[in-house]
Amino acid sequence: MKLYIGGAYQGQQELARRENPGAEILGDFHDAARAALLRGEDARDFARRVCGEHPDAVIVANEVGSGIVPVDPAERAFREAAGRALCVIAQRAEQVTRVVCGIGVRIK
Amino acid sequence: MTVLITGGSGCGKSTFAEKLTESLSAGSRVYIATMRVVDEESARRVARHRAQRAGKGYRTIECPKDLSGTEFAPGASVLLEDLPNLLANEMFGGGDWKRIAPALKELSGKCRHLVIVTNDVFSDGENYDPPTAEYMRCLAQINSEAARMAEVVAEVVYSIPVWLKGDAPCV
Protein backbone atom coordinates (compact mmCIF):
# COMPACT_ATOMS: atom_id res chain seq x y z
CA MET A 1 0.00 0.00 0.00
CA LYS A 2 1.20 3.50 -0.86
CA LEU A 3 -0.19 6.91 0.06
CA TYR A 4 -0.02 10.16 -1.92
CA ILE A 5 -1.26 13.34 -0.23
CA GLY A 6 -1.15 17.06 -0.88
CA GLY A 7 -3.23 20.22 -0.92
CA ALA A 8 -6.02 20.56 -3.47
CA TYR A 9 -4.87 20.17 -7.09
CA GLN A 10 -1.22 19.60 -6.25
CA GLY A 11 -0.87 16.76 -8.77
CA GLN A 12 -0.91 13.87 -6.28
CA GLN A 13 -3.30 11.83 -8.43
CA GLU A 14 -1.19 12.28 -11.59
CA LEU A 15 2.05 11.47 -9.77
CA ALA A 16 0.50 8.38 -8.18
CA ARG A 17 -0.55 7.14 -11.65
CA ARG A 18 2.84 7.92 -13.19
CA GLU A 19 4.83 6.24 -10.45
CA ASN A 20 2.53 3.20 -10.14
CA PRO A 21 1.47 2.09 -13.62
CA GLY A 22 -1.20 -0.59 -13.49
CA ALA A 23 -1.80 -0.26 -9.76
CA GLU A 24 -5.25 0.10 -8.26
CA ILE A 25 -5.65 3.79 -7.40
CA LEU A 26 -8.18 4.86 -4.76
CA GLY A 27 -8.52 8.61 -5.37
CA ASP A 28 -10.16 11.32 -3.24
CA PHE A 29 -9.81 9.24 -0.09
CA HIS A 30 -10.74 12.32 1.99
CA ASP A 31 -14.19 12.21 0.33
CA ALA A 32 -14.45 8.50 1.12
CA ALA A 33 -13.66 9.35 4.77
CA ARG A 34 -16.46 11.93 4.71
CA ALA A 35 -18.87 9.32 3.30
CA ALA A 36 -17.83 6.89 6.07
CA LEU A 37 -18.49 9.59 8.65
CA LEU A 38 -21.97 10.23 7.21
CA ARG A 39 -22.66 6.48 7.37
CA GLY A 40 -21.66 6.53 11.00
CA GLU A 41 -18.58 4.36 10.47
CA ASP A 42 -15.59 5.08 12.72
CA ALA A 43 -12.79 6.72 10.71
CA ARG A 44 -10.06 4.33 11.88
CA ASP A 45 -12.25 1.25 11.36
CA PHE A 46 -13.04 2.48 7.86
CA ALA A 47 -9.33 2.92 7.06
CA ARG A 48 -8.50 -0.55 8.46
CA ARG A 49 -11.27 -2.05 6.34
CA VAL A 50 -9.89 -0.37 3.19
CA CYS A 51 -6.39 -1.66 4.05
CA GLY A 52 -7.80 -5.16 4.41
CA GLU A 53 -9.82 -5.07 1.20
CA HIS A 54 -7.22 -3.27 -0.96
CA PRO A 55 -3.82 -4.25 0.48
CA ASP A 56 -1.91 -3.29 -2.69
CA ALA A 57 -3.80 -0.12 -3.57
CA VAL A 58 -2.35 3.33 -3.99
CA ILE A 59 -4.41 5.75 -1.89
CA VAL A 60 -4.62 9.40 -2.95
CA ALA A 61 -6.04 12.16 -0.77
CA ASN A 62 -6.15 15.88 -0.19
CA GLU A 63 -4.69 17.21 3.03
CA VAL A 64 -7.66 18.95 4.62
CA GLY A 65 -6.77 19.76 8.23
CA SER A 66 -4.53 22.80 7.85
CA GLY A 67 -7.03 25.63 8.20
CA ILE A 68 -8.88 27.46 10.94
CA VAL A 69 -10.98 24.89 12.78
CA PRO A 70 -14.43 25.34 11.18
CA VAL A 71 -17.37 26.72 13.14
CA ASP A 72 -19.67 24.12 11.56
CA PRO A 73 -19.51 20.93 13.69
CA ALA A 74 -19.97 18.66 10.64
CA GLU A 75 -17.03 20.28 8.85
CA ARG A 76 -14.97 19.97 12.03
CA ALA A 77 -15.86 16.29 12.31
CA PHE A 78 -14.95 15.74 8.65
CA ARG A 79 -11.42 17.13 9.10
CA GLU A 80 -10.90 15.00 12.21
CA ALA A 81 -12.22 11.88 10.49
CA ALA A 82 -10.08 12.40 7.39
CA GLY A 83 -7.03 12.93 9.61
CA ARG A 84 -7.63 9.86 11.78
CA ALA A 85 -8.27 7.66 8.74
CA LEU A 86 -5.17 8.90 6.94
CA CYS A 87 -3.00 8.34 10.04
CA VAL A 88 -3.99 4.66 9.86
CA ILE A 89 -3.25 4.51 6.13
CA ALA A 90 0.10 6.29 6.58
CA GLN A 91 1.10 3.85 9.34
CA ARG A 92 0.24 0.84 7.16
CA ALA A 93 1.72 2.22 3.91
CA GLU A 94 5.25 1.27 2.96
CA GLN A 95 5.62 4.62 1.24
CA VAL A 96 4.06 8.05 1.83
CA THR A 97 4.57 10.88 -0.67
CA ARG A 98 3.50 14.46 -0.12
CA VAL A 99 2.98 16.38 -3.34
CA VAL A 100 3.53 20.13 -3.65
CA CYS A 101 3.28 21.81 -7.07
CA GLY A 102 3.42 18.41 -8.71
CA ILE A 103 6.66 17.52 -6.95
CA GLY A 104 6.63 14.49 -4.70
CA VAL A 105 8.47 14.61 -1.38
CA ARG A 106 8.83 11.16 0.12
CA ILE A 107 8.16 11.47 3.84
CA LYS A 108 8.11 7.74 4.51
CA MET B 1 15.62 20.52 24.92
CA THR B 2 12.73 22.50 23.51
CA VAL B 3 10.69 20.95 20.70
CA LEU B 4 7.87 22.52 18.68
CA ILE B 5 5.36 20.19 17.05
CA THR B 6 2.95 21.49 14.44
CA GLY B 7 0.42 19.88 12.08
CA GLY B 8 -3.20 20.06 10.91
CA SER B 9 -6.40 18.80 12.58
CA GLY B 10 -6.44 15.09 13.33
CA CYS B 11 -2.89 14.57 12.03
CA GLY B 12 -1.73 12.69 15.12
CA LYS B 13 0.41 15.48 16.57
CA SER B 14 -0.83 14.98 20.14
CA THR B 15 -0.03 11.28 20.10
CA PHE B 16 3.36 12.02 18.60
CA ALA B 17 4.11 14.80 21.10
CA GLU B 18 3.25 12.49 23.99
CA LYS B 19 5.48 9.70 22.69
CA LEU B 20 8.28 12.20 22.21
CA THR B 21 7.92 13.63 25.73
CA GLU B 22 7.99 10.12 27.18
CA SER B 23 11.05 9.11 25.18
CA LEU B 24 12.98 12.27 26.12
CA SER B 25 12.87 11.68 29.85
CA ALA B 26 11.99 9.11 32.45
CA GLY B 27 11.78 11.81 35.14
CA SER B 28 8.73 13.73 36.31
CA ARG B 29 6.29 14.77 33.60
CA VAL B 30 3.90 17.67 33.54
CA TYR B 31 1.08 18.20 31.08
CA ILE B 32 -0.08 21.80 30.71
CA ALA B 33 -3.65 21.69 29.42
CA THR B 34 -5.01 24.85 27.82
CA MET B 35 -8.41 23.76 26.56
CA ARG B 36 -11.48 25.10 28.35
CA VAL B 37 -14.28 22.59 28.63
CA VAL B 38 -17.27 24.52 27.32
CA ASP B 39 -19.40 21.89 25.61
CA GLU B 40 -19.78 18.19 24.96
CA GLU B 41 -17.25 18.19 22.11
CA SER B 42 -14.48 19.81 24.17
CA ALA B 43 -15.32 17.47 27.08
CA ARG B 44 -14.94 14.46 24.75
CA ARG B 45 -11.64 15.79 23.42
CA VAL B 46 -10.25 16.36 26.91
CA ALA B 47 -11.43 12.89 27.98
CA ARG B 48 -9.73 11.29 24.94
CA HIS B 49 -6.43 13.07 25.67
CA ARG B 50 -6.66 12.15 29.37
CA ALA B 51 -7.23 8.50 28.50
CA GLN B 52 -4.27 8.61 26.13
CA ARG B 53 -2.00 9.94 28.89
CA ALA B 54 -3.35 7.74 31.67
CA GLY B 55 -0.72 5.69 33.47
CA LYS B 56 2.19 7.56 31.89
CA GLY B 57 3.02 9.61 34.97
CA TYR B 58 1.88 13.05 33.89
CA ARG B 59 0.74 15.59 36.41
CA THR B 60 -1.87 17.74 34.67
CA ILE B 61 -1.93 21.50 35.22
CA GLU B 62 -4.93 23.34 33.84
CA CYS B 63 -3.77 26.59 32.33
CA PRO B 64 -6.25 28.21 29.95
CA LYS B 65 -4.49 31.58 30.38
CA ASP B 66 -1.37 33.17 31.85
CA LEU B 67 1.25 30.51 31.29
CA SER B 68 3.76 32.25 33.56
CA GLY B 69 1.59 31.30 36.54
CA THR B 70 2.27 27.56 36.18
CA GLU B 71 4.24 26.00 39.01
CA PHE B 72 6.00 22.65 38.99
CA ALA B 73 9.15 21.03 40.30
CA PRO B 74 12.21 22.31 38.43
CA GLY B 75 13.69 19.79 36.02
CA ALA B 76 10.38 18.24 34.95
CA SER B 77 9.62 17.47 31.34
CA VAL B 78 6.70 19.55 30.21
CA LEU B 79 4.22 18.95 27.42
CA LEU B 80 2.27 22.09 26.58
CA GLU B 81 -0.90 21.50 24.57
CA ASP B 82 -1.58 23.73 22.80
CA LEU B 83 -0.73 27.26 21.58
CA PRO B 84 -3.90 27.89 19.50
CA ASN B 85 -6.14 27.29 22.54
CA LEU B 86 -3.94 29.36 24.81
CA LEU B 87 -3.97 32.21 22.27
CA ALA B 88 -7.75 32.04 21.79
CA ASN B 89 -8.25 32.17 25.57
CA GLU B 90 -5.87 35.11 25.94
CA MET B 91 -7.28 37.05 22.95
CA PHE B 92 -10.97 36.37 23.32
CA GLY B 93 -11.20 35.64 27.04
CA GLY B 94 -9.95 38.89 28.49
CA GLY B 95 -6.24 38.07 28.66
CA ASP B 96 -3.13 39.41 26.97
CA TRP B 97 -1.67 37.48 24.06
CA LYS B 98 1.61 39.38 24.15
CA ARG B 99 2.61 37.56 27.34
CA ILE B 100 2.63 34.15 25.62
CA ALA B 101 6.00 34.31 23.87
CA PRO B 102 7.94 35.60 26.93
CA ALA B 103 6.20 32.98 29.08
CA LEU B 104 7.33 30.23 26.70
CA LYS B 105 10.94 31.37 27.09
CA GLU B 106 10.58 31.45 30.86
CA LEU B 107 8.96 28.01 30.82
CA SER B 108 11.74 26.47 28.72
CA GLY B 109 14.26 27.78 31.25
CA LYS B 110 12.43 26.10 34.16
CA CYS B 111 12.04 22.60 32.76
CA ARG B 112 14.33 19.88 31.50
CA HIS B 113 12.49 19.31 28.25
CA LEU B 114 9.66 21.36 26.82
CA VAL B 115 7.47 19.97 24.06
CA ILE B 116 5.09 22.57 22.63
CA VAL B 117 2.15 21.58 20.44
CA THR B 118 0.73 24.06 17.98
CA ASN B 119 -1.55 23.80 14.96
CA ASP B 120 -1.19 24.65 11.30
CA VAL B 121 -4.33 26.73 10.64
CA PHE B 122 -2.91 28.75 7.78
CA SER B 123 -3.37 26.77 4.61
CA ASP B 124 -7.04 26.57 3.69
CA GLY B 125 -7.00 29.64 1.43
CA GLU B 126 -10.05 31.17 3.08
CA ASN B 127 -10.48 34.85 3.87
CA TYR B 128 -11.62 35.31 7.43
CA ASP B 129 -13.25 38.14 9.33
CA PRO B 130 -10.83 40.68 10.88
CA PRO B 131 -10.76 39.18 14.43
CA THR B 132 -10.00 35.69 13.06
CA ALA B 133 -7.40 37.08 10.66
CA GLU B 134 -5.78 38.92 13.58
CA TYR B 135 -5.84 35.69 15.61
CA MET B 136 -4.08 33.87 12.75
CA ARG B 137 -1.47 36.64 12.47
CA CYS B 138 -0.74 36.46 16.20
CA LEU B 139 -0.56 32.64 16.17
CA ALA B 140 1.84 32.74 13.24
CA GLN B 141 4.01 35.19 15.16
CA ILE B 142 4.01 33.07 18.33
CA ASN B 143 4.71 29.92 16.30
CA SER B 144 7.69 31.63 14.68
CA GLU B 145 9.03 32.79 18.04
CA ALA B 146 8.58 29.28 19.48
CA ALA B 147 10.34 27.78 16.44
CA ARG B 148 13.25 30.22 16.84
CA MET B 149 13.67 29.24 20.47
CA ALA B 150 13.24 25.48 19.87
CA GLU B 151 16.22 23.28 19.02
CA VAL B 152 13.93 20.90 17.17
CA VAL B 153 10.80 21.60 15.10
CA ALA B 154 8.68 18.97 13.41
CA GLU B 155 5.49 18.97 11.38
CA VAL B 156 3.41 15.82 11.87
CA VAL B 157 1.80 14.70 8.60
CA TYR B 158 -0.74 11.93 9.22
CA SER B 159 1.35 10.45 12.03
CA ILE B 160 4.68 10.88 10.20
CA PRO B 161 7.13 13.47 11.58
CA VAL B 162 8.73 15.75 9.00
CA TRP B 163 11.70 17.40 10.68
CA LEU B 164 11.93 21.10 9.88
CA LYS B 165 14.70 22.13 12.26
CA GLY B 166 17.37 20.26 14.21
CA ASP B 167 18.13 16.56 14.40
CA ALA B 168 15.34 14.06 15.02
CA PRO B 169 15.43 12.90 18.65
CA CYS B 170 14.94 9.16 19.11
CA VAL B 171 11.20 8.45 19.41
XYZ file of C-alpha atoms in Angstrom:
279
model
C 0.000 0.000 0.000
C 1.197 3.496 -0.861
C -0.186 6.906 0.064
C -0.022 10.162 -1.916
C -1.256 13.341 -0.226
C -1.145 17.058 -0.882
C -3.233 20.218 -0.918
C -6.021 20.562 -3.474
C -4.872 20.170 -7.095
C -1.217 19.596 -6.252
C -0.866 16.759 -8.771
C -0.911 13.869 -6.281
C -3.300 11.830 -8.430
C -1.187 12.277 -11.586
C 2.047 11.472 -9.770
C 0.498 8.380 -8.183
C -0.549 7.140 -11.652
C 2.835 7.921 -13.187
C 4.835 6.238 -10.448
C 2.532 3.203 -10.144
C 1.468 2.093 -13.620
C -1.200 -0.590 -13.491
C -1.796 -0.261 -9.758
C -5.254 0.103 -8.258
C -5.653 3.793 -7.402
C -8.176 4.861 -4.759
C -8.519 8.612 -5.370
C -10.156 11.320 -3.239
C -9.809 9.238 -0.090
C -10.739 12.315 1.989
C -14.187 12.206 0.334
C -14.447 8.501 1.123
C -13.662 9.346 4.767
C -16.463 11.928 4.707
C -18.869 9.323 3.303
C -17.830 6.891 6.066
C -18.491 9.592 8.654
C -21.966 10.229 7.212
C -22.664 6.482 7.367
C -21.663 6.525 10.998
C -18.581 4.358 10.472
C -15.593 5.079 12.716
C -12.787 6.718 10.710
C -10.061 4.331 11.884
C -12.245 1.251 11.360
C -13.044 2.480 7.857
C -9.335 2.917 7.063
C -8.496 -0.547 8.464
C -11.270 -2.047 6.336
C -9.889 -0.368 3.193
C -6.387 -1.661 4.047
C -7.802 -5.163 4.407
C -9.820 -5.067 1.198
C -7.219 -3.270 -0.962
C -3.823 -4.245 0.477
C -1.908 -3.293 -2.687
C -3.803 -0.124 -3.566
C -2.354 3.332 -3.994
C -4.405 5.754 -1.895
C -4.617 9.397 -2.946
C -6.043 12.158 -0.774
C -6.146 15.884 -0.192
C -4.694 17.207 3.034
C -7.658 18.949 4.616
C -6.771 19.765 8.227
C -4.534 22.801 7.854
C -7.029 25.627 8.201
C -8.884 27.458 10.935
C -10.977 24.886 12.777
C -14.431 25.336 11.183
C -17.371 26.725 13.135
C -19.669 24.119 11.556
C -19.514 20.928 13.693
C -19.975 18.661 10.644
C -17.029 20.285 8.848
C -14.971 19.967 12.027
C -15.860 16.287 12.313
C -14.946 15.736 8.653
C -11.418 17.126 9.100
C -10.903 15.002 12.214
C -12.216 11.875 10.486
C -10.076 12.397 7.386
C -7.033 12.930 9.612
C -7.633 9.857 11.779
C -8.271 7.658 8.740
C -5.175 8.905 6.937
C -3.003 8.339 10.036
C -3.994 4.659 9.864
C -3.247 4.506 6.128
C 0.102 6.290 6.581
C 1.100 3.853 9.336
C 0.237 0.837 7.159
C 1.724 2.217 3.912
C 5.253 1.270 2.958
C 5.623 4.622 1.241
C 4.060 8.048 1.829
C 4.570 10.876 -0.666
C 3.497 14.464 -0.120
C 2.984 16.376 -3.343
C 3.532 20.128 -3.648
C 3.275 21.815 -7.065
C 3.423 18.415 -8.714
C 6.664 17.520 -6.946
C 6.630 14.492 -4.704
C 8.466 14.607 -1.378
C 8.829 11.157 0.119
C 8.162 11.467 3.839
C 8.113 7.738 4.509
C 15.625 20.522 24.922
C 12.731 22.504 23.509
C 10.686 20.948 20.703
C 7.873 22.524 18.678
C 5.359 20.193 17.053
C 2.946 21.491 14.438
C 0.416 19.878 12.081
C -3.204 20.057 10.911
C -6.395 18.800 12.583
C -6.441 15.089 13.331
C -2.892 14.574 12.026
C -1.729 12.687 15.122
C 0.407 15.483 16.565
C -0.832 14.975 20.141
C -0.033 11.277 20.095
C 3.363 12.024 18.597
C 4.114 14.804 21.099
C 3.246 12.485 23.990
C 5.485 9.700 22.694
C 8.283 12.205 22.208
C 7.920 13.630 25.735
C 7.988 10.121 27.183
C 11.051 9.110 25.176
C 12.976 12.273 26.119
C 12.869 11.685 29.849
C 11.994 9.110 32.451
C 11.775 11.814 35.144
C 8.732 13.728 36.314
C 6.286 14.770 33.602
C 3.897 17.671 33.536
C 1.082 18.203 31.078
C -0.080 21.797 30.706
C -3.649 21.691 29.419
C -5.006 24.853 27.824
C -8.412 23.762 26.562
C -11.479 25.096 28.350
C -14.282 22.588 28.632
C -17.266 24.522 27.319
C -19.399 21.891 25.611
C -19.782 18.194 24.962
C -17.254 18.190 22.111
C -14.475 19.806 24.167
C -15.321 17.473 27.079
C -14.937 14.460 24.755
C -11.636 15.790 23.417
C -10.246 16.365 26.906
C -11.433 12.894 27.980
C -9.733 11.294 24.945
C -6.434 13.067 25.675
C -6.664 12.153 29.370
C -7.231 8.496 28.503
C -4.273 8.606 26.126
C -2.002 9.938 28.888
C -3.354 7.738 31.668
C -0.725 5.686 33.474
C 2.185 7.565 31.892
C 3.024 9.613 34.968
C 1.883 13.053 33.888
C 0.739 15.592 36.413
C -1.867 17.744 34.674
C -1.929 21.500 35.216
C -4.932 23.339 33.843
C -3.772 26.593 32.330
C -6.251 28.212 29.950
C -4.491 31.579 30.378
C -1.365 33.168 31.852
C 1.254 30.514 31.285
C 3.758 32.254 33.556
C 1.590 31.301 36.541
C 2.274 27.563 36.179
C 4.238 26.002 39.014
C 5.999 22.653 38.987
C 9.153 21.030 40.296
C 12.210 22.311 38.430
C 13.690 19.788 36.015
C 10.379 18.242 34.951
C 9.622 17.466 31.335
C 6.696 19.553 30.215
C 4.224 18.947 27.423
C 2.271 22.086 26.583
C -0.897 21.502 24.570
C -1.576 23.733 22.802
C -0.732 27.258 21.581
C -3.898 27.885 19.503
C -6.143 27.287 22.539
C -3.936 29.363 24.807
C -3.965 32.210 22.274
C -7.751 32.043 21.792
C -8.250 32.166 25.569
C -5.866 35.113 25.937
C -7.281 37.047 22.952
C -10.971 36.368 23.315
C -11.198 35.635 27.044
C -9.946 38.890 28.487
C -6.244 38.075 28.664
C -3.134 39.410 26.972
C -1.673 37.481 24.057
C 1.611 39.382 24.153
C 2.613 37.562 27.338
C 2.631 34.147 25.623
C 6.004 34.305 23.872
C 7.944 35.598 26.925
C 6.196 32.980 29.076
C 7.328 30.230 26.699
C 10.935 31.369 27.091
C 10.578 31.454 30.862
C 8.961 28.006 30.823
C 11.735 26.475 28.716
C 14.259 27.780 31.250
C 12.426 26.098 34.158
C 12.036 22.596 32.759
C 14.329 19.881 31.503
C 12.491 19.311 28.249
C 9.660 21.362 26.823
C 7.466 19.971 24.055
C 5.089 22.569 22.627
C 2.153 21.576 20.437
C 0.725 24.055 17.975
C -1.549 23.799 14.955
C -1.189 24.651 11.300
C -4.331 26.731 10.640
C -2.913 28.753 7.783
C -3.369 26.771 4.613
C -7.036 26.573 3.690
C -6.995 29.638 1.431
C -10.050 31.165 3.084
C -10.482 34.854 3.874
C -11.618 35.305 7.433
C -13.253 38.140 9.326
C -10.834 40.682 10.883
C -10.763 39.178 14.429
C -10.000 35.693 13.056
C -7.395 37.084 10.655
C -5.779 38.919 13.576
C -5.842 35.693 15.614
C -4.080 33.872 12.748
C -1.472 36.638 12.466
C -0.742 36.456 16.204
C -0.565 32.643 16.174
C 1.845 32.744 13.237
C 4.015 35.193 15.155
C 4.010 33.071 18.335
C 4.706 29.919 16.302
C 7.692 31.635 14.677
C 9.035 32.787 18.037
C 8.578 29.285 19.479
C 10.343 27.783 16.443
C 13.247 30.218 16.845
C 13.674 29.243 20.469
C 13.243 25.484 19.873
C 16.220 23.284 19.024
C 13.934 20.899 17.172
C 10.802 21.599 15.097
C 8.679 18.966 13.411
C 5.491 18.967 11.383
C 3.414 15.823 11.871
C 1.797 14.699 8.603
C -0.741 11.934 9.224
C 1.354 10.454 12.028
C 4.679 10.878 10.204
C 7.126 13.471 11.581
C 8.727 15.755 8.997
C 11.697 17.404 10.680
C 11.927 21.103 9.878
C 14.700 22.133 12.264
C 17.369 20.265 14.207
C 18.127 16.564 14.403
C 15.339 14.059 15.016
C 15.427 12.903 18.650
C 14.942 9.158 19.111
C 11.200 8.451 19.406
